[in-house]
XYZ file of C-alpha atoms in Angstrom:
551
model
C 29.565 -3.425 -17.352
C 29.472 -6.594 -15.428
C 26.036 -6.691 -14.254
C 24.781 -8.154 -17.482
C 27.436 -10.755 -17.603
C 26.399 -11.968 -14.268
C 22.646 -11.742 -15.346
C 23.524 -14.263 -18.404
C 25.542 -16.397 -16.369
C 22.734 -17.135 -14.144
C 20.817 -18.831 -17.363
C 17.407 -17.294 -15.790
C 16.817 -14.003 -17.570
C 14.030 -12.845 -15.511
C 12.313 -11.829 -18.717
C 8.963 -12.004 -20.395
C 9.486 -14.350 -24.039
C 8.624 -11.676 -25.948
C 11.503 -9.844 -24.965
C 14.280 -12.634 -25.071
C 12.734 -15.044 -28.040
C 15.200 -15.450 -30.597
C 13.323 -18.203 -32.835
C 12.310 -17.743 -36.222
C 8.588 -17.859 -35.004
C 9.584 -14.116 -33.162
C 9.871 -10.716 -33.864
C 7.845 -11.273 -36.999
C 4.636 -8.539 -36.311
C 4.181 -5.795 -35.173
C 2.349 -7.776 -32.424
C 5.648 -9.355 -31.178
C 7.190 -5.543 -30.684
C 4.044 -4.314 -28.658
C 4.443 -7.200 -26.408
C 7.968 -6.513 -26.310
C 7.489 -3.003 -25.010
C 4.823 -4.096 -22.646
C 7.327 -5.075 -20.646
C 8.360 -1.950 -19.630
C 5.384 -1.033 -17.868
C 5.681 -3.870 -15.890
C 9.058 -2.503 -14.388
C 8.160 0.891 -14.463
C 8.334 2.132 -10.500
C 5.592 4.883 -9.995
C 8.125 6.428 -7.565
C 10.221 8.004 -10.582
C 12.840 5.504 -9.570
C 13.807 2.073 -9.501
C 12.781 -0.701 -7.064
C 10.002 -2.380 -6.430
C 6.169 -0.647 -5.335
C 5.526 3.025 -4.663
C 7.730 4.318 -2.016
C 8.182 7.775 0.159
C 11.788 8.979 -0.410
C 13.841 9.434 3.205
C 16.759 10.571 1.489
C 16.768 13.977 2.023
C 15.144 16.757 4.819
C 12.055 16.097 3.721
C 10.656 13.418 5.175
C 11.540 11.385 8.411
C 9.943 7.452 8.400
C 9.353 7.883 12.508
C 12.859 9.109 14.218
C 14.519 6.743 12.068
C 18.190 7.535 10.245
C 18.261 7.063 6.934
C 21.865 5.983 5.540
C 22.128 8.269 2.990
C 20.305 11.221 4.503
C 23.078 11.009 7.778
C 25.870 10.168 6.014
C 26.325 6.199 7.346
C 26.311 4.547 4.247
C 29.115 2.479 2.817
C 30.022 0.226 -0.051
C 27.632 -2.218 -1.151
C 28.480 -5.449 -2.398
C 25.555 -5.067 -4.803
C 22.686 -2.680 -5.363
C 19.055 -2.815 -7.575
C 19.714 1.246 -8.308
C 22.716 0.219 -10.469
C 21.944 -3.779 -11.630
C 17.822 -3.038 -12.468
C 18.931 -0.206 -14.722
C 21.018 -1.686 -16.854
C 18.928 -4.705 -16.484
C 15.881 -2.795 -18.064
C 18.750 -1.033 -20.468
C 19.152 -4.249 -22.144
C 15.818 -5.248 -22.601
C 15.759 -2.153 -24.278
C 18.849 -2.875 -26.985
C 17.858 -6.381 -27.069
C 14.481 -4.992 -28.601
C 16.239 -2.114 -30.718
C 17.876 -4.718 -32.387
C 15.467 -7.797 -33.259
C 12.670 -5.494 -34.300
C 14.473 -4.890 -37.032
C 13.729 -8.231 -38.076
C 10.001 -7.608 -38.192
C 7.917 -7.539 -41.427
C 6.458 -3.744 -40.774
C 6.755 -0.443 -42.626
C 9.341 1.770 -41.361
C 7.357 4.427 -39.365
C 6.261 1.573 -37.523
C 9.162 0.314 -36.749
C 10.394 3.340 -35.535
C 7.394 3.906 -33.481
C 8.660 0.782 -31.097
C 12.084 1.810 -31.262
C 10.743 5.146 -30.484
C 9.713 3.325 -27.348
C 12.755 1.199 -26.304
C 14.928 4.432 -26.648
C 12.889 6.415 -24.086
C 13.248 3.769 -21.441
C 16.800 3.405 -22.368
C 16.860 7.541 -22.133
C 15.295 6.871 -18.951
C 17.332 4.747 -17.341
C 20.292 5.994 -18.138
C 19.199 9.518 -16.781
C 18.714 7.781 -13.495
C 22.064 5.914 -13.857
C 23.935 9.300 -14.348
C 22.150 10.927 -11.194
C 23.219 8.792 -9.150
C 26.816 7.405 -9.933
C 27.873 10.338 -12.576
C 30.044 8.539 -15.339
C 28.351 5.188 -16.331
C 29.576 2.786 -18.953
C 27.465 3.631 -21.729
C 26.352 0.084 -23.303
C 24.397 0.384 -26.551
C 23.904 -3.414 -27.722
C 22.348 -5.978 -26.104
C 24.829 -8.656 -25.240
C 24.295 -12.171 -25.488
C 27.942 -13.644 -24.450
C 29.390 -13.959 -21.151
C 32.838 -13.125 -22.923
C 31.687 -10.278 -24.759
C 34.227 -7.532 -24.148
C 32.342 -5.206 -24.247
C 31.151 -5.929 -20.654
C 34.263 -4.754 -19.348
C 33.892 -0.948 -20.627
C 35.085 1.488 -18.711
C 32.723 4.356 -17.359
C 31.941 6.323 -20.392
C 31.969 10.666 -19.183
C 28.563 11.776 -17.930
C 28.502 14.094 -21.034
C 28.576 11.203 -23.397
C 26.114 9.537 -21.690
C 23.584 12.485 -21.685
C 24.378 13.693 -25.444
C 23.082 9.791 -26.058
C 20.014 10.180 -23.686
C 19.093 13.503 -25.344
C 19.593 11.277 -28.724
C 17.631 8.865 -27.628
C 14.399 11.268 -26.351
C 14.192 13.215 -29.069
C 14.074 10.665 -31.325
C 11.529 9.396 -28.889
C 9.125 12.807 -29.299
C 9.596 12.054 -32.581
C 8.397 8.769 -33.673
C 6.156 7.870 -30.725
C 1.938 8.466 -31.080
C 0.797 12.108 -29.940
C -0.970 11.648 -26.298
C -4.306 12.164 -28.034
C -4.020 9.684 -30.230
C -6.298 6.574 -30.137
C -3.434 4.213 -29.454
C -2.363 6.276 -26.357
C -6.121 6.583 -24.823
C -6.630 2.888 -25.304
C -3.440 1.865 -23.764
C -2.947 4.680 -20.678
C 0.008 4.916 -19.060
C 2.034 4.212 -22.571
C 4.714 6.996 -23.581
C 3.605 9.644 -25.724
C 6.033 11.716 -27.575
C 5.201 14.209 -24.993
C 6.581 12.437 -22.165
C 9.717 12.115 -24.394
C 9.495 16.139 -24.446
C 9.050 16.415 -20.840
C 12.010 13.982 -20.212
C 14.404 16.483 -21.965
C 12.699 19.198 -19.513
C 13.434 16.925 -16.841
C 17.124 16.315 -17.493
C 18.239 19.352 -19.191
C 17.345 21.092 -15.885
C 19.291 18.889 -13.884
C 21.802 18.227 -15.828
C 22.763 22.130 -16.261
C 22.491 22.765 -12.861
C 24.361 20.122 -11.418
C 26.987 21.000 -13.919
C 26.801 24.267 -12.808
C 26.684 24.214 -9.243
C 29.547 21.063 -9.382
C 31.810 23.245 -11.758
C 31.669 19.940 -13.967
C 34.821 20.224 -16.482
C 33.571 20.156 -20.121
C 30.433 20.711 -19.333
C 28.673 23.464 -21.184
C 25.622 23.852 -18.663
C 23.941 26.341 -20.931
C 23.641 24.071 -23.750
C 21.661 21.746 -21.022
C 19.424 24.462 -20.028
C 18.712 25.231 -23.522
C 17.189 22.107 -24.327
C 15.327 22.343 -21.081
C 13.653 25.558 -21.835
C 12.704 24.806 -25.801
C 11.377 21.829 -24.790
C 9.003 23.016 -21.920
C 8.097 25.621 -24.724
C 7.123 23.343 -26.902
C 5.019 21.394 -24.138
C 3.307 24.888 -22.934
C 2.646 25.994 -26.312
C 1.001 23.081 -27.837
C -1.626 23.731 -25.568
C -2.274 20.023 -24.793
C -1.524 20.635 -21.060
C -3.052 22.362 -18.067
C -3.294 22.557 -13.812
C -5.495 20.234 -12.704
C -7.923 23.338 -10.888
C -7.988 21.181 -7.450
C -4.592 20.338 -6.298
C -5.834 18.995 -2.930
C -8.101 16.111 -5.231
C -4.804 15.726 -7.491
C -3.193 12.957 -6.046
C -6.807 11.028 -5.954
C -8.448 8.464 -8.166
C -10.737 11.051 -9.351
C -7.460 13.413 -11.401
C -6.914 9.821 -12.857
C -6.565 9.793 -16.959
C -6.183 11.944 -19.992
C -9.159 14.052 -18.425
C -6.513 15.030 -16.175
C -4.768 17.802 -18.166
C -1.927 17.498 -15.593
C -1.045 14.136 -16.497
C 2.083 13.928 -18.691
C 3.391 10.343 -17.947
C 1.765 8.257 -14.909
C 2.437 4.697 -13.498
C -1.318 3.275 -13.672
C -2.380 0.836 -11.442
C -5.349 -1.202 -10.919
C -7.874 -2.091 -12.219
C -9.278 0.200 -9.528
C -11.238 -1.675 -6.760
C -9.897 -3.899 -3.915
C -9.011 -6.455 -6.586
C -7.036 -4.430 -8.230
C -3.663 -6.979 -9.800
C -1.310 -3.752 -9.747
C -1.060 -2.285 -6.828
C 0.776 0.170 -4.188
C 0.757 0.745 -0.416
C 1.128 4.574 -0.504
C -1.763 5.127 2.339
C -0.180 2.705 4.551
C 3.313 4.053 4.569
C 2.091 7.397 5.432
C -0.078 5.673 8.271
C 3.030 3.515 9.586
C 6.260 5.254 8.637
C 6.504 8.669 7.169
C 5.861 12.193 7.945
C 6.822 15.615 7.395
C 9.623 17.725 8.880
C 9.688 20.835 10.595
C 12.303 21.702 8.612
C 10.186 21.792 5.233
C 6.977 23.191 6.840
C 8.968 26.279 7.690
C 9.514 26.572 3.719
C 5.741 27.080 3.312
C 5.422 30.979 3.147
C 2.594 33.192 4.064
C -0.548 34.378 2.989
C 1.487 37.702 2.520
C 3.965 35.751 0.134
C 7.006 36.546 2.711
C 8.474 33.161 4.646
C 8.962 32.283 7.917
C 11.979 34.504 8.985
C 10.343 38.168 7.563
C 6.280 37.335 7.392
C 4.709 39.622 10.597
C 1.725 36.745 10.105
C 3.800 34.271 11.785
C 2.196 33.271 15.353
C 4.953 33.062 17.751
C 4.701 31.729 20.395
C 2.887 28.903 19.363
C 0.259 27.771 21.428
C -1.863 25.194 19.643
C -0.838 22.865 17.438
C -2.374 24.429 14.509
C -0.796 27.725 14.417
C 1.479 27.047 11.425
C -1.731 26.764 10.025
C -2.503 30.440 10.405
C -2.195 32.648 7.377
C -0.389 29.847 5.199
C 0.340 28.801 1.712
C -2.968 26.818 1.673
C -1.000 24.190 0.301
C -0.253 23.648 3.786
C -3.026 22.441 4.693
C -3.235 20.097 1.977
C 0.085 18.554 2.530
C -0.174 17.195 6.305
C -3.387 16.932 8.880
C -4.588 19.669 11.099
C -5.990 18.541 14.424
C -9.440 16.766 14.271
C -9.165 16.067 10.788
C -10.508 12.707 9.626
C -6.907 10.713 9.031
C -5.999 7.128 8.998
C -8.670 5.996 11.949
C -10.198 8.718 12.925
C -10.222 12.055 14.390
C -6.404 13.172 13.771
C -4.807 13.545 17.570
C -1.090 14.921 17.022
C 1.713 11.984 18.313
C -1.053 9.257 17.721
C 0.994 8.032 14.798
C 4.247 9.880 14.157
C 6.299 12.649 15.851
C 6.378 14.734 12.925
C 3.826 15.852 10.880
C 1.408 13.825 9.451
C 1.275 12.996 5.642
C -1.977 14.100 3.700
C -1.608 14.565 0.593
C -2.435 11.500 -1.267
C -4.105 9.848 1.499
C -6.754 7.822 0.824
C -9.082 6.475 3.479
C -10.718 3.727 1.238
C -7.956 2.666 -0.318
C -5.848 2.244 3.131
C -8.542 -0.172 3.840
C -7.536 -2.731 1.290
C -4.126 -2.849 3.062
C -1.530 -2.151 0.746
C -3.395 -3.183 -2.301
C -4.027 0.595 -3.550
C -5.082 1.223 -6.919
C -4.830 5.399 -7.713
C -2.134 5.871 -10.544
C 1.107 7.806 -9.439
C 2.300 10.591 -11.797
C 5.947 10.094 -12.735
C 5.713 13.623 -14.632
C 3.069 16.243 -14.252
C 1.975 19.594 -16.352
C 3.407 21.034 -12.830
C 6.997 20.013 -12.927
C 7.027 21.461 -16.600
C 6.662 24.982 -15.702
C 8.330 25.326 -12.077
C 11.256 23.529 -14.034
C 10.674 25.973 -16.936
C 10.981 28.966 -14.890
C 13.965 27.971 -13.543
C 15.818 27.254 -16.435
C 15.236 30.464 -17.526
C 16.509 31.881 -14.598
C 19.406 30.368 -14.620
C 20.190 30.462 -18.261
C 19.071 34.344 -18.486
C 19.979 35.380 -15.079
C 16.404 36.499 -14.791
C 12.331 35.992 -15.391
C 10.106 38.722 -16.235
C 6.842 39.036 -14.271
C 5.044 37.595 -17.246
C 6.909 34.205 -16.949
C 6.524 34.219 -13.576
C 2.660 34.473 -13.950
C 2.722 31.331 -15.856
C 4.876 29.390 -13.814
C 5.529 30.208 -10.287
C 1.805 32.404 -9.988
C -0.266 30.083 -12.025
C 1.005 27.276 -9.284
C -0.018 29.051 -6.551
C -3.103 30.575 -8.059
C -4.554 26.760 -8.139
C -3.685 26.507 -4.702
C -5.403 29.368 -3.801
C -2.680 30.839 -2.510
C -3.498 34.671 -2.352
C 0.017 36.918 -2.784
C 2.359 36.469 -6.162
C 5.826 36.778 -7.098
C 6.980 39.705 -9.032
C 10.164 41.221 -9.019
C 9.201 44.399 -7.548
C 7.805 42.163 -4.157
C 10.900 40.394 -4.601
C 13.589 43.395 -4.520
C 10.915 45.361 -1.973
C 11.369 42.377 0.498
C 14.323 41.522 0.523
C 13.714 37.870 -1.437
C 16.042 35.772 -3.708
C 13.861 35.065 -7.302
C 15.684 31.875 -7.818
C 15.524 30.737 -4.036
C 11.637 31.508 -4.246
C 11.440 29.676 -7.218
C 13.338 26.727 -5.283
C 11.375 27.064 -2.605
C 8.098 26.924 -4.652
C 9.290 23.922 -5.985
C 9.962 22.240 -2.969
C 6.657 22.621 -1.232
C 4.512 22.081 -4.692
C 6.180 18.987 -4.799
C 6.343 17.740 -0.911
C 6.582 13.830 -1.137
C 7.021 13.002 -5.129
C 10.337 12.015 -5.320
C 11.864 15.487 -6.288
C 14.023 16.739 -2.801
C 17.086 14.739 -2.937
C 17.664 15.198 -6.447
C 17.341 18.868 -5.807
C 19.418 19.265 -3.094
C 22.186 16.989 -5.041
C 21.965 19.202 -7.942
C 21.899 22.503 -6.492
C 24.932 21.472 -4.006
C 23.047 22.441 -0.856
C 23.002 18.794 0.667
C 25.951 20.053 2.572
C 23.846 22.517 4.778
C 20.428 20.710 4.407
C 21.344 17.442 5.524
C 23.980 17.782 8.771
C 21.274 19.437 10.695
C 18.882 18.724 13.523
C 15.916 17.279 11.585
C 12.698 18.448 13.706
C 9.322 16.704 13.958
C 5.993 18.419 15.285
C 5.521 20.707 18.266
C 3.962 18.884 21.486
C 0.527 20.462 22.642
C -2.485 19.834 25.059
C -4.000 18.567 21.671
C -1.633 15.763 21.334
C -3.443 14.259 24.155
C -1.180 12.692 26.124
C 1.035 13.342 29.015
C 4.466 15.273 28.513
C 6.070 13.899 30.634
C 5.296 10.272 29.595
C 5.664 11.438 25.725
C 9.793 12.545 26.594
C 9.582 9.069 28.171
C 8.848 7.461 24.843
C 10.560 9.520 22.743
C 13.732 9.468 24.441
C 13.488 5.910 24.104
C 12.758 6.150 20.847
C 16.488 8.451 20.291
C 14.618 11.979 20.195
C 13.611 14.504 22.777
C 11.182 17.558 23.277
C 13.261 20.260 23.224
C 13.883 23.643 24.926
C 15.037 26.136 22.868
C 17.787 24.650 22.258
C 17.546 23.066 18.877
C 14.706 25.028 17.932
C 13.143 28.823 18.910
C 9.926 27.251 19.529
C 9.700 25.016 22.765
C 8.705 21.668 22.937
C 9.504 20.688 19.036
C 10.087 17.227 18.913
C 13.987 16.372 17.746
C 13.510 13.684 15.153
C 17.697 12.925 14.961
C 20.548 15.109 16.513
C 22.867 16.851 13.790
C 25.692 15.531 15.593
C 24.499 12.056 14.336
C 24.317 13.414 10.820
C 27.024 13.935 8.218
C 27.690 15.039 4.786
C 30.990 14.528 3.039
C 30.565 17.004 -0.144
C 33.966 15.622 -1.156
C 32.120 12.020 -1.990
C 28.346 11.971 -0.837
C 27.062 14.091 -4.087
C 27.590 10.654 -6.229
C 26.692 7.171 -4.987
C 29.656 4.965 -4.402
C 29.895 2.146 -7.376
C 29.055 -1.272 -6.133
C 32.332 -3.944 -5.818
C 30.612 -6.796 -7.849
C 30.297 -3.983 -10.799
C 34.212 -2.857 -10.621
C 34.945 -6.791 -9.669
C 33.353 -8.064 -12.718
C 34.512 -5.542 -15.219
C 37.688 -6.534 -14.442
C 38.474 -3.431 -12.524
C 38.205 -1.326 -15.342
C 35.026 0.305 -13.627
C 36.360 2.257 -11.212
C 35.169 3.738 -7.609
C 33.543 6.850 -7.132
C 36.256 9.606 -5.781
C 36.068 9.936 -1.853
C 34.694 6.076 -1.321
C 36.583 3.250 -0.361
């Protein structure tokens, strides 16, 4: 575990005091642990992952940032020397143990002790979730070390299922000890954990967990027992009645769906103050303005008004003639997701191709706040009521084998109920039509959840990367509204690496090829994990080894 050793060797823990004091004057009050934990929220990335600001996640077939390859999502990326998803982890997971054990110093009653340890163990939980997501087996490091020639900093990767039964550990004693989201401490201080964001974590990583061990055939893994704690703890969540659908899912993602108000909101990243001078802030607006966009690949998820997709729905207007004919009897989440022509956008009227060649990010977009140029304010939900029961329904799927009609009512239905979205899944529809339950359930997943972070984990866990990602990703479909010559728009795009195509790519004409699948690779042998970075196996003395497949 040689990131920390190099951290301490640089004598300039990028730290807060109140986390690395060890004077007698510290870690006295119960003061000194708040401050502590404050810290956290100053790392916390409202992209669910690490790194710095809010980001849109290129990783997958999701989204395209403008005909540009992304390493991972074509299969170019190597070794690093270093990288922030491995070194600000276990950076944050030793804040976390350092606090765990000087707050036991402090001069409080037990309960409230626990209460802050409560808190250092969920971000330790958390961290070590993403940790195992990405590079599978992770040395598991559970004290905070303060010398260079600690052995311990040469561990060896500890087994994935080690790691999780500790991050399990670790949440529930999390739900247990930290202040109910009602409570006055937790309304005073939004944006702090709740024990229910503890709950929701075991939701979140039982799921993925199971199914990844699942799908991966992972040896000793008993993916039931994941899915188990999955589903009792999304019960718990949906039965303590403390959560519901926000009822507008298009104002959702807007300052007004902000706070507790906002049944939806589980765990959030807030930022602000809101108002240009806002000292937190995130350039969400901008990005979609400047870089990404939505592919034709995941519009063609979004089913019809009839509830049947793209391949079986007789709705589907083909050819298309105007650009807004996927529009036409759709999921009317749709329409909420990216811009239809002459919709008021990023500076004015949207005109297809004015911005990017696929289709234009809406959802989230806020006009007022991409006028204070990157200094956005809204607060970005790291988990929502949402994720709870589209996660819960398919844990139960794949634990049971199947859902009943009730469950899917209040998971899958109730989802697109808010939406407005007219037809429902049953079972009978389902084995009428010809339809997959757990693919629709995927599928409802994926277009709920269009640009928050979710896609490449899914696609990872449920071992579909492998026919997702080697593919021709496809942009929007040039028409007379785009505005501008054909002719002059192949020009630029073929400088640009893409083309308008004929047929050839795509059954529609003139669908703009964001990247050619024979530029694009995926290596299922090795590309499912992240390879481990040198200066990690380097400074643990080689005892950290490489990810199989990488070298």
């Amino acid at each position: 575990m040689g990131t920390v050793a190099l951290m301490m060797a640089s004598c300039n823990l990028d730290l807060v005091p109140e986390s690395t004091m060890t004077d007698a004057a510290y870690w006295k009050s119960e003061n000194d642990l708040r401050g502590a934990c404050n810290r956290f929220y100053e790392q916390l990335n409202g992209n669910n992952a690490l790194g710095g600001g809010f980001a849109h996640d290129y990783r997958s077939d999701e989204l395209n940032n403008n005909g540009a390859a992304n390493s991972t999502s074509d299969g170019s990326w190597t070794i690093p020397s270093t990288s922030g998803t491995w070194t600000d982890a276990y950076w944050r997971i030793f804040i976390a143990n350092n606090i765990l054990e000087k707050s036991a110093q402090a001069d409080v009653t037990e309960s409230v002790l626990n209460r802050y340890q409560a808190e250092a163990r969920f971000f330790r939980a958390y961290y070590y979730f993403e940790l195992v997501k990405k590079y599978g087996d992770v040395p598991l490091m559970l004290k905070a070390v303060n010398n260079t020639k600690d052995p311990s900093l040469e561990m060896p990767r500890t087994p994935r299922e080690e790691v999780m039964k500790q991050v399990y550990e670790d949440l529930e004693f999390a739900a247990t000890w930290l202040p109910d989201i009602d409570a006055s401490e937790i309304t005073s201080n939004w944006g702090h954990v709740a024990k229910q964001a503890a709950t929701a974590m075991i939701v979140r990583a039982g799921l993925y967990e199971g199914t990844f061990g699942k799908y991966h055939n992972l040896p000793n893994c008993d993916y039931k027992a994941h899915l188990k704690k999955s589903i009792d703890a999304a019960e718990s969540l949906m039965n303590s009645r403390k959560f519901d659908l926000y009822p507008d899912f298009e104002q959702l993602f807007q300052v007004v769906a902000e706070g507790r108000q906002n049944k939806e909101n589980i765990f959030v990243k807030v930022y602000g103050p809101n108002g240009s001078a806002a000292s937190t802030t995130h350039g969400n607006s901008r990005q979609m303005e400047n870089a990404a966009s939505l592919t034709r690949n995941i519009v063609d998820l979004f089913l019809y008004t009839d509830g049947l997709p793209r391949e079986k729905s007789p709705l589907k207007v083909s050819p298309e003639t105007s650009y807004d004919d996927i529009f036409t009897d759709r999921d009317p989440r749709l329409g909420m997701t990216i811009y239809k022509v002459g919709e008021e956008a990023y500076k004015g009227a949207f005109i297809p191709f004015a911005f990017r060649y696929g289709y234009n990010l809406k959802k989230g977009f806020d006009l007022v706040q991409w006028g204070t140029n990157s200094k956005e304010y809204t607060d970005k939900m790291i988990i929502r009521y949402g994720e709870i029961l589209i996660s819960y329904a398919e844990a139960l799927y794949e634990y049971n084998g199947s859902i009943s009609d009730d469950q899917l009512d209040k998971t899958v239905n109730a989802l697109r109920a808010r939406a407005g979205m007219p037809a429902k899944l049953t079972n009978a529809f389902a084995q009428a039509n010809g339809l997959n339950i757990l693919e629709e359930i995927h599928r409802e997943r994926t277009i709920e959840f269009v640009d928050e972070n979710k896609r490449y984990d899914d696609i990872i866990r449920w071992k579909i990367a492998e026919k997702v990602l080697p593919v021709d990703i496809i942009g929007a479909k040039y028409t007379s509204e785009a505005n501008k010559d054909k002719e002059d728009l192949q020009n630029r795009l073929t400088s640009n690496g893409g083309m308008l195509n004929n047929k050839q790519r795509y059954e529609e004409d003139d669908m703009y090829v964001l990247e050619f699948a024979e530029n694009r690779k995926f290596d299922p042998a090795k590309d499912y994990l992240y390879p481990v970075p040198l200066q990690e196996i380097t400074l643990s003395g080689n005892n950290v080894t490489q990810n199989p497949g990488w070298k």
